[in-house]
Short mmCIF file of C-alpha atoms and ligand atoms in Angstrom, two decimals:
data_model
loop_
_atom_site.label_atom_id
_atom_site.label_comp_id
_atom_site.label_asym_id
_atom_site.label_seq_id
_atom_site.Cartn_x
_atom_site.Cartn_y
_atom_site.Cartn_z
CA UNK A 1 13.67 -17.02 16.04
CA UNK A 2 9.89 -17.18 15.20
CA UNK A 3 8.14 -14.37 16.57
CA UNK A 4 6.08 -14.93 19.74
CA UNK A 5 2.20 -13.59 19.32
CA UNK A 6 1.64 -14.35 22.67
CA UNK A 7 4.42 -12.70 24.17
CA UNK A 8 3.78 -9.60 21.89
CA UNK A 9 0.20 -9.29 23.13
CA UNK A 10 1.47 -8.69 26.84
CA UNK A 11 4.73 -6.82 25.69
CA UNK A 12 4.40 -2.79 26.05
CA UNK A 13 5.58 -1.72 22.17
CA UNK A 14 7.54 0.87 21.57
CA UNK A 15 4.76 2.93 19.89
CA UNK A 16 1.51 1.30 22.22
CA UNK A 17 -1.49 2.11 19.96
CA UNK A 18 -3.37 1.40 23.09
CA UNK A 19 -1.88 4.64 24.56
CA UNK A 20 -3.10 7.52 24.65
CA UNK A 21 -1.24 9.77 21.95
CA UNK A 22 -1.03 13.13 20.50
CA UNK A 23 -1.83 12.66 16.71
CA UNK A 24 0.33 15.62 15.69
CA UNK A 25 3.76 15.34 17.62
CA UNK A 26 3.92 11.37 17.11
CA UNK A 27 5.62 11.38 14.02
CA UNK A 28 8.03 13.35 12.33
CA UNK A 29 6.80 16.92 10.86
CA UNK A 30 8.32 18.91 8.37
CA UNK A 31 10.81 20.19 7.55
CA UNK A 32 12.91 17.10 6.19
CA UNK A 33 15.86 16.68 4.77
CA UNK A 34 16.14 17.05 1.28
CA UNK A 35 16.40 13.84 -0.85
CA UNK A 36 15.78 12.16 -3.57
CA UNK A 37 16.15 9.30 -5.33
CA UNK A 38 15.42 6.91 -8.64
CA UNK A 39 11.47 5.54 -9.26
CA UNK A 40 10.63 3.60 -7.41
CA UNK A 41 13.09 4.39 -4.82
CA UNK A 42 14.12 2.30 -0.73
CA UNK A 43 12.31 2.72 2.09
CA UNK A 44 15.57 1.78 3.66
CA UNK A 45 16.91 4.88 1.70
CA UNK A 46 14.98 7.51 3.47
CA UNK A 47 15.46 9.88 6.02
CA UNK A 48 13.71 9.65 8.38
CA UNK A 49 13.14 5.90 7.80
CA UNK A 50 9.19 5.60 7.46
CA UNK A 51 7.75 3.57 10.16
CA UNK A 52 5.53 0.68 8.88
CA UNK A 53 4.76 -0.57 12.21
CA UNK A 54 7.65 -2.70 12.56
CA UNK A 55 7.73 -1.64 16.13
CA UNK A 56 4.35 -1.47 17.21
CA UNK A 57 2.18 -3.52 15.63
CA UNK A 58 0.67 -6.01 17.77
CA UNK A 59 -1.83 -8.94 16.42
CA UNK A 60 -4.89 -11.04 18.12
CA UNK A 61 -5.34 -13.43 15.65
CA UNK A 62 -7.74 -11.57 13.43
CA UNK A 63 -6.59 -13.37 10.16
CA UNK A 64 -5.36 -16.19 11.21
CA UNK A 65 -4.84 -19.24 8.76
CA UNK A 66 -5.68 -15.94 5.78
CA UNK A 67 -3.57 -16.00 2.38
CA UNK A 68 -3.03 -12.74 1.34
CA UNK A 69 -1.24 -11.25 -1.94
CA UNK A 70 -0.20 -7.23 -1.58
CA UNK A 71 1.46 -5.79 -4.60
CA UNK A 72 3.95 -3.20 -3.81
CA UNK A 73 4.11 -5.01 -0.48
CA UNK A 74 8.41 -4.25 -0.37
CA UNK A 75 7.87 -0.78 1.26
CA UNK A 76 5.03 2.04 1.99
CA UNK A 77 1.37 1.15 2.86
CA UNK A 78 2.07 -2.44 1.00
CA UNK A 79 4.30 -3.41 3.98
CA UNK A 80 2.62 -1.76 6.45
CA UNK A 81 -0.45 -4.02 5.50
CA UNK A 82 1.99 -7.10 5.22
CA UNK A 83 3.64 -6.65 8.51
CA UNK A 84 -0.15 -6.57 10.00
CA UNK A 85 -1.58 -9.14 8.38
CA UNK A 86 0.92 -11.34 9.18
CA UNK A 87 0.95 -10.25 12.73
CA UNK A 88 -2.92 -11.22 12.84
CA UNK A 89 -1.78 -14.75 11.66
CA UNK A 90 -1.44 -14.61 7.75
CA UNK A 91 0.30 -15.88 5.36
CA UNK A 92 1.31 -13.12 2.98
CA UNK A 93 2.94 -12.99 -0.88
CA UNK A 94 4.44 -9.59 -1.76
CA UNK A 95 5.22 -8.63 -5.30
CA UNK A 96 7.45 -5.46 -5.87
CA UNK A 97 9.53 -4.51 -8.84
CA UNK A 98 13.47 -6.60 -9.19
CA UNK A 99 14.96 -3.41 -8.02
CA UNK A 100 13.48 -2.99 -4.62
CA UNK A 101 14.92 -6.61 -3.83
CA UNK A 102 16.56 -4.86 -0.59
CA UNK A 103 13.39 -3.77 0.73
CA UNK A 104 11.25 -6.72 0.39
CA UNK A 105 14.18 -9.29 1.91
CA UNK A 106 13.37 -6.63 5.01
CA UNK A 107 9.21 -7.76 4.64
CA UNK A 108 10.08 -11.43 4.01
CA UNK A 109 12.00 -11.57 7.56
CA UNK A 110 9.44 -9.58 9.20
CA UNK A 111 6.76 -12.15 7.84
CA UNK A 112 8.82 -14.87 8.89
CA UNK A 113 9.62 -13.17 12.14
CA UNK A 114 5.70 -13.83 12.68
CA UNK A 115 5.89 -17.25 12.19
CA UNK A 116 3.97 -17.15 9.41
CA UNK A 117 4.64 -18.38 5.40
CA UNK A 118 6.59 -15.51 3.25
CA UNK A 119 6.09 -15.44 -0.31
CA UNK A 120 8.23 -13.00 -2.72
CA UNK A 121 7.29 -12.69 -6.50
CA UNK A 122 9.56 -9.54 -7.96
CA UNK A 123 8.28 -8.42 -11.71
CA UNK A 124 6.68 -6.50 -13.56
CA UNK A 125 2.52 -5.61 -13.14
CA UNK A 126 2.40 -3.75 -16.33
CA UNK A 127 2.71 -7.04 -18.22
CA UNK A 128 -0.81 -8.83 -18.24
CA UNK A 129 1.02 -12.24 -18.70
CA UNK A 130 2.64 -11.56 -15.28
CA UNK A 131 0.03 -10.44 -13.38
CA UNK A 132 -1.35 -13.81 -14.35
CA UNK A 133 1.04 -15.85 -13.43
CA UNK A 134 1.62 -13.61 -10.31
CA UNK A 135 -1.72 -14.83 -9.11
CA UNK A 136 -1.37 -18.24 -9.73
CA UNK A 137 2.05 -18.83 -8.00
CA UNK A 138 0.74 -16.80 -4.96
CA UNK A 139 -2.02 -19.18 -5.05
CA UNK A 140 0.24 -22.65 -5.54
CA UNK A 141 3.15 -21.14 -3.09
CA UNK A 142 0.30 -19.98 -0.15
CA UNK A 143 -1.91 -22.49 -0.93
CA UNK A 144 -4.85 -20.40 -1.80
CA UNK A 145 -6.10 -16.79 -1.81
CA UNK A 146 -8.53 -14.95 0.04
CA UNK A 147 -6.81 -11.28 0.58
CA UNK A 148 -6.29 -9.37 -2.46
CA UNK A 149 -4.54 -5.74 -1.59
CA UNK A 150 -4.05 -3.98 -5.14
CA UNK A 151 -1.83 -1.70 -3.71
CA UNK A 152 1.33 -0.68 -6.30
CA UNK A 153 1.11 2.38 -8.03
CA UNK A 154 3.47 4.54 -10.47
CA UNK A 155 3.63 8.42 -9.28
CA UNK A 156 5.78 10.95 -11.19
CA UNK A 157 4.87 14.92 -10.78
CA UNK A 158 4.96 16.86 -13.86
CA UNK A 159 4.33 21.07 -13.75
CA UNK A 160 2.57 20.84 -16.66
CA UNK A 161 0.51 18.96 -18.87
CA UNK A 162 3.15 19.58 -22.16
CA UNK A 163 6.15 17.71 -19.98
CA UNK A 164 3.45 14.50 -19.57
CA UNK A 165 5.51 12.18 -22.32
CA UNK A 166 3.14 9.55 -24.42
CA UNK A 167 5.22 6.77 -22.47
CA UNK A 168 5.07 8.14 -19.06
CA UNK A 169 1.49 8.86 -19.54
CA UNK A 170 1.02 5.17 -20.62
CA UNK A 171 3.53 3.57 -17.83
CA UNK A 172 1.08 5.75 -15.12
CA UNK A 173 -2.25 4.29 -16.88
CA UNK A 174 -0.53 0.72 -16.87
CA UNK A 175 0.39 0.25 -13.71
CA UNK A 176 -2.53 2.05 -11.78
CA UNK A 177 -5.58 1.09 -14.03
CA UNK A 178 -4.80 -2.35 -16.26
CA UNK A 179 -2.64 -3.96 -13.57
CA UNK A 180 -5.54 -3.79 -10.73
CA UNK A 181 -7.94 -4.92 -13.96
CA UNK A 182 -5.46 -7.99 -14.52
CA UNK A 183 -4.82 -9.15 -11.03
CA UNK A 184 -8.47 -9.12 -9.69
CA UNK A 185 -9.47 -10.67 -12.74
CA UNK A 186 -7.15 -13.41 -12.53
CA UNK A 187 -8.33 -13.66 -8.66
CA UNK A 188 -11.46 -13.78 -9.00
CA UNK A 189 -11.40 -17.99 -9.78
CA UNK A 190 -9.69 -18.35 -6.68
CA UNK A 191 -11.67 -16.50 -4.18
CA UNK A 192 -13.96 -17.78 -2.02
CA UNK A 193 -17.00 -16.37 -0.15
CA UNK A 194 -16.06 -14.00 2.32
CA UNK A 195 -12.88 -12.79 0.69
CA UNK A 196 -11.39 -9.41 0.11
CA UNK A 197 -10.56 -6.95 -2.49
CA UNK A 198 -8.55 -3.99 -0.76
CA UNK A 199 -7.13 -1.54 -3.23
CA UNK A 200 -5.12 1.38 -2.48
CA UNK A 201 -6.79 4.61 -3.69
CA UNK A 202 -5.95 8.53 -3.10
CA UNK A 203 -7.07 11.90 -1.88
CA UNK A 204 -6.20 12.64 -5.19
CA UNK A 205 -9.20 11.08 -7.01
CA UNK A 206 -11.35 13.61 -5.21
CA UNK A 207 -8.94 16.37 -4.66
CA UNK A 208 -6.55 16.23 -7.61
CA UNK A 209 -3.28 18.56 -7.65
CA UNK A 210 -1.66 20.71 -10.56
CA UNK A 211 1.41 18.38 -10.82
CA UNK A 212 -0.47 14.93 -10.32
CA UNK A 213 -2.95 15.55 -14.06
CA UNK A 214 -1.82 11.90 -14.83
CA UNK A 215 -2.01 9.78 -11.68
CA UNK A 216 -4.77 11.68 -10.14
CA UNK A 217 -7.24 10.27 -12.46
CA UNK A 218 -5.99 6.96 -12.28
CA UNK A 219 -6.97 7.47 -8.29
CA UNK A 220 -10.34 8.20 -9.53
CA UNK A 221 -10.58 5.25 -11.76
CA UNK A 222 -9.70 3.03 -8.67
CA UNK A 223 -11.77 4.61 -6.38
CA UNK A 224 -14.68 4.01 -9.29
CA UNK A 225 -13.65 0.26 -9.41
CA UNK A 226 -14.25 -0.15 -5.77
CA UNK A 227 -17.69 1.28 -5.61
CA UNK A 228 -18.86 -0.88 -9.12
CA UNK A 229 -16.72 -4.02 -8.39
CA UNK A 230 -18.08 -4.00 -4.66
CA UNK A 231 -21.52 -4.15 -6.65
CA UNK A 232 -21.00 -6.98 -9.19
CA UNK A 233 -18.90 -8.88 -6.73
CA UNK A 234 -21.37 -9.07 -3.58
CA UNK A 235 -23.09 -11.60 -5.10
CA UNK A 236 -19.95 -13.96 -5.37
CA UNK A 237 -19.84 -13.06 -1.58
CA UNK A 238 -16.36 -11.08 -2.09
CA UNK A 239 -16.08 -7.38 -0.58
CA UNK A 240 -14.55 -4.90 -2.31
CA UNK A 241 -12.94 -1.68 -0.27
CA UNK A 242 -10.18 1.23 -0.94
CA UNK A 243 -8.23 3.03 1.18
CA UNK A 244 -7.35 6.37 0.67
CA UNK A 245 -4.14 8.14 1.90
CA UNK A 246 -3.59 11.78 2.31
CA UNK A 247 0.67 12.67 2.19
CA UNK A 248 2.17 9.84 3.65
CA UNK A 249 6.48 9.32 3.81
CA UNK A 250 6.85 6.33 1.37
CA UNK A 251 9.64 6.29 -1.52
CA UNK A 252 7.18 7.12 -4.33
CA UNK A 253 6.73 10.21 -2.28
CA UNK A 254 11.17 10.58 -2.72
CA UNK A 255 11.47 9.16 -5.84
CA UNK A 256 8.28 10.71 -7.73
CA UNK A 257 9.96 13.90 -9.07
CA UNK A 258 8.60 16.39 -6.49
CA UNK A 259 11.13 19.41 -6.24
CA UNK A 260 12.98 19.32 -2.98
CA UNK A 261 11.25 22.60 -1.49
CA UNK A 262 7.82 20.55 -1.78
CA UNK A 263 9.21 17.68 -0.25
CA UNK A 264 10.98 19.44 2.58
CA UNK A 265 7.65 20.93 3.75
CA UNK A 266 5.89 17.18 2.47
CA UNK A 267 2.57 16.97 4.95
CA UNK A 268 3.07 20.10 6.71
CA UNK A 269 -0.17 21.44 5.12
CA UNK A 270 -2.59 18.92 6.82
CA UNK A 271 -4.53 19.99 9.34
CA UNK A 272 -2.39 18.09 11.55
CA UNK A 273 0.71 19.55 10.12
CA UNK A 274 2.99 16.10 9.24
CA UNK A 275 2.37 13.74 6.69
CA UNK A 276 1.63 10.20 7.78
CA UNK A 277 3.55 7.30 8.61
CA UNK A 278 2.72 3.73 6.27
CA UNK A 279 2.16 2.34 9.89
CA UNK A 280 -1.04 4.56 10.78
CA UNK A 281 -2.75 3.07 7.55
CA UNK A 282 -2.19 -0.66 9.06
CA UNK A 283 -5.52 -1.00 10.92
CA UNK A 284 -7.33 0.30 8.20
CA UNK A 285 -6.10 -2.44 6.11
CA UNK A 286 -7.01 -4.94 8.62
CA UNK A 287 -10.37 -4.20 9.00
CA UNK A 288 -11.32 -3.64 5.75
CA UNK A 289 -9.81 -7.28 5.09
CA UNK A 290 -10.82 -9.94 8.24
CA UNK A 291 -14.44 -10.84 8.62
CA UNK A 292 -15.24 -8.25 11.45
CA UNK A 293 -15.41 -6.34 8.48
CA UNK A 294 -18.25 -8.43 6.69
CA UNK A 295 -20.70 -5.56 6.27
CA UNK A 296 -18.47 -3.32 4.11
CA UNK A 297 -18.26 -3.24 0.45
CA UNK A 298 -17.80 -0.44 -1.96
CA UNK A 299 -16.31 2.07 0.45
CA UNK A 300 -13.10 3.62 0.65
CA UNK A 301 -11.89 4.79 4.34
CA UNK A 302 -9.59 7.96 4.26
CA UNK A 303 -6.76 8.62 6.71
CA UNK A 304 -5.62 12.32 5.69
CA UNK A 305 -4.55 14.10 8.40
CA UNK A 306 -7.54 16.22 8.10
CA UNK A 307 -7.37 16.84 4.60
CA UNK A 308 -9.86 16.10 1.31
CA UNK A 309 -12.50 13.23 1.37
CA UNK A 310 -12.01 9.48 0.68
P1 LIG B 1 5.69 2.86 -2.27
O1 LIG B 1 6.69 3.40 -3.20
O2 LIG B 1 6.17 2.28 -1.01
O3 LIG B 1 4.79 1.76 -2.97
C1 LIG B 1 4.50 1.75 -4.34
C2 LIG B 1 4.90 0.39 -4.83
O4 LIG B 1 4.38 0.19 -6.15
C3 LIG B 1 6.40 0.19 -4.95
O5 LIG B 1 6.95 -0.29 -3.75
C4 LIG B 1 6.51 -0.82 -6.09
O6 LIG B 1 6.77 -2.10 -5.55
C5 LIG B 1 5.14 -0.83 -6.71
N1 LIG B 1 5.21 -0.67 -8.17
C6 LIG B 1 5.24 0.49 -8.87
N2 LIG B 1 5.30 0.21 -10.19
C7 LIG B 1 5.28 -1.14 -10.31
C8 LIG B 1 5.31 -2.03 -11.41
N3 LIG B 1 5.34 -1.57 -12.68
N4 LIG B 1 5.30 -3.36 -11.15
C9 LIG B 1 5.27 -3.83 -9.88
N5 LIG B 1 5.23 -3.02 -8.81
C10 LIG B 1 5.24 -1.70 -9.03
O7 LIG B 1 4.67 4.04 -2.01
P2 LIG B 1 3.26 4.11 -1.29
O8 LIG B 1 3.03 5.55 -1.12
O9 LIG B 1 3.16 3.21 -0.15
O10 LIG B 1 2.26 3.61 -2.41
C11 LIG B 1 1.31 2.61 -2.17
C12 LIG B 1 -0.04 3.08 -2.65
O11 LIG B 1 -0.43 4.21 -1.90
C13 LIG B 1 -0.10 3.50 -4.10
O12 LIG B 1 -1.28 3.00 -4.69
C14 LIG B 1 -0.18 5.00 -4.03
O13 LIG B 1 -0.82 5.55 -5.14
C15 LIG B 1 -0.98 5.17 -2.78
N6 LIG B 1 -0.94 6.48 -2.15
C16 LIG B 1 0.22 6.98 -1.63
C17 LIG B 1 0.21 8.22 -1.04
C18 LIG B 1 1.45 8.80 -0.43
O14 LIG B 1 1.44 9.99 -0.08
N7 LIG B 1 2.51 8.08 -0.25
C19 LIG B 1 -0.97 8.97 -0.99
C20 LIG B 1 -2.11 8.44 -1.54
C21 LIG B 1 -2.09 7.20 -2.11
MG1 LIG B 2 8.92 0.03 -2.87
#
């Protein structure tokens, strides 16, 4: 049954963001139970399940009749911003890699359970041929584009620099730094004035760990992107923004090759002592891609629970 925006305006959620809530107790804090599984892991595989605002998430309209394309859109902040969008009256294309199949089925019928057009493109984005054509059947199958969120990323932990293999190293580079470099520039064509670039940055490219020598710096190449892009772009009439996530519970976080102690404790150094949910990151998405957002380019807006800058 299509969902009902009306209804859901009026309807108390489970989680109402309108309530007043205590940021720390909200969610689930450590410790968790140790898992882990294969890159690039199920959201449907965790435990807890992360909560991408399936529940809660309540849209006014605030994209309506938007096209939007969100790589890694199956799972973590890539659904979260689907579910939204579509919410606020999108219609949204995911891509995701052939394995996570089971997760994005779960976006597709929560797009569709919005009434609104669900497009799902598996493959690969460290092919430049198929970020091409990745674009242009978005475009064809949405008819048209006007959201971009670059939001897929490879993460794998590695103690120390020596255990970084050439092909790992490359795989990281490929997916974080040519993909985004492919996809906006086969977007770019397609976009018209007052469009959006959203791409999914770190706390790492400011506040790099140990473990992270490889994808940290890809963080701070995208973050770097967003501020020169924003530049070159403005005059197109396109904004370009990043978000930037402290520890949030997403399967690159369970299938990255963190060692179970780190994972156990995963968020509980924050300042509010949990990591966050996909779902708290929704908004953030939102506003950084309707036009309430029109004076914002080149900036990247942090939710950390307290830790690093954006
Ligand atoms: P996630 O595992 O849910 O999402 C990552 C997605 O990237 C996967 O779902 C997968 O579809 C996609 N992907 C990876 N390699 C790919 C490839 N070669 N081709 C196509 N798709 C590919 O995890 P997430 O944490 O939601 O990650 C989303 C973004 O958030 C990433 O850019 C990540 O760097 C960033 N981020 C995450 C955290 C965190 O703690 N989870 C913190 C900071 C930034
Ligand atoms: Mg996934």
């Amino acid at each position: 049954m299509p969902h009902d925006a009306t209804n859901d305006l009026i309807r108390p959620a489970k989680h109402d963001a309108a309530a007043l809530r205590d940021p720390r107790t909200i969610f689930p804090a450590p410790p968790f139970e140790k898992q882990s599984q294969p890159w690039p892991g199920l959201a449907r595989d965790m435990t807890p399940k992360p909560d991408h605002g399936e529940d809660s998430y309540r849209g006014s309209g605030r994209l309506l009749g938007r096209k939007a394309l969100i790589t890694g859109g199956d799972s973590g902040m890539g659904r979260a911003a689907a579910i939204a969008f579509a919410r606020e009256g999108a219609d949204v294309a995911i891509n995701y890699l052939p394995d996570e199949e089971p997760d994005a089925r779960e976006v597709v019928a929560l797009i569709e359970g919005s009434g609104r057009t669900a497009v799902a493109i598996p493959g690969d984005l460290r092919d430049e041929a198929f970020c091409g054509r990745l674009v242009e059947q978005a475009v064809e199958q949405l008819g048209g584009l006007d959201i971009l969120v670059s939001n897929a990323a490879r993460q794998q932990t590695a103690e120390s620099i020596l255990d970084i293999t050439t092909e790992s190293f490359d795989a990281t580079m490929k997916t974080n730094i040519y993909a985004p470099f492919w996809l906006i520039k086969a977007a770019i064509p397609h976009l018209q004035p007052g469009s959006a670039i959203i791409a999914t940055t770190s706390e790492q490219a400011t506040v790099p760990s140990p473990e992270l020598y490889d994808y940290a710096q890809t963080k701070a190449a995208t973050t770097s992107f967003v501020r020169s892009l924003a530049q070159q772009l403005a005059g197109r009439g396109i904004r370009v923004n990043g978000v930037a996530p402290g520890p949030i519970w997403t399967p690159l976080q369970v299938s990255g090759g963190a060692t179970m102690e780190k994972l156990e404790q995963f968020g509980g150094q924050t300042p509010l002592g949990r990591p966050g949910q996909p779902g708290e990151l929704a908004g953030i998405y939102v506003l950084l891609a309707e036009s309430g957002g029109s004076y914002a380019t080149g900036q990247v807006y942090g939710a950390m629970g307290g830790n690093g800058l954006p």
